[in-house]
Amino acid sequence: MSQLKAIIGLGNPGADYEATRHNAGAWLVHAVARAAGSELRPERKFLGRHARVRLDGRELHLLEPTTFMNRSGGAVAALCQFFKIAPDELLVAHDELDMPPGTARYKTGGGHGGHNGLRDIIRALGNDKSFHRLRIGIGHPGEARQVTNYVLGRPGKAERGAIDAAIDECLATLPQAVDGDWAKAMNRLHSFKG
């Protein structure tokens, strides 16, 4: 299995969206930067905020696209081209409606599942779907027509606490994921119930 070279955290830009459920992927990338004693800084050539950190002795790029979610692909493609990163060396962290808050799952490859950020990344990578995903559960509002308002809404205190607990558990499993030991990372993360 390939080792990771970059973690992308998806979200929407600006203060209005910062604390919304759709930004769970961005929350993860900021947590990784904090844990590494770093912070993401604006980088125009990558259409986002970028940091280069060390995680368990390995260099890793962190990126939070500052485009809107449905335009995330341009930022990911720019980072990959500049640093010569292959799609299977990427981990894309994103919110996941089909999992409850307090859960997170690794996944390799697959479709976009209706997620506009993933859809645009797949398109920008020339339809290469081999990148890894870190799905952070945010729960589902119950009806399809409520999804947009739900993902663009802010979680309640208990719900945000559960999401943050899952993100903390993600951080604990990242060294294995970065090393390409997906089985070990998945075993721990997938058994976590926040």
XYZ file of C-alpha atoms in Angstrom, residues 21 24 61 96 104 109 113 116 118 127 144 146 148 168 173-174:
16
model
C -21.300 20.427 9.480
C -15.939 18.614 9.216
C 1.175 18.303 3.135
C -20.506 12.033 5.744
C -15.443 8.103 11.245
C -11.471 4.511 -3.860
C -21.791 9.190 -3.217
C -20.020 17.578 -4.461
C -15.560 14.399 -3.982
C -11.584 10.451 -13.162
C -33.466 14.465 1.260
C -33.544 19.002 4.215
C -28.666 21.324 2.096
C -9.426 13.048 17.987
C -4.883 6.494 13.809
C -3.198 8.806 11.280
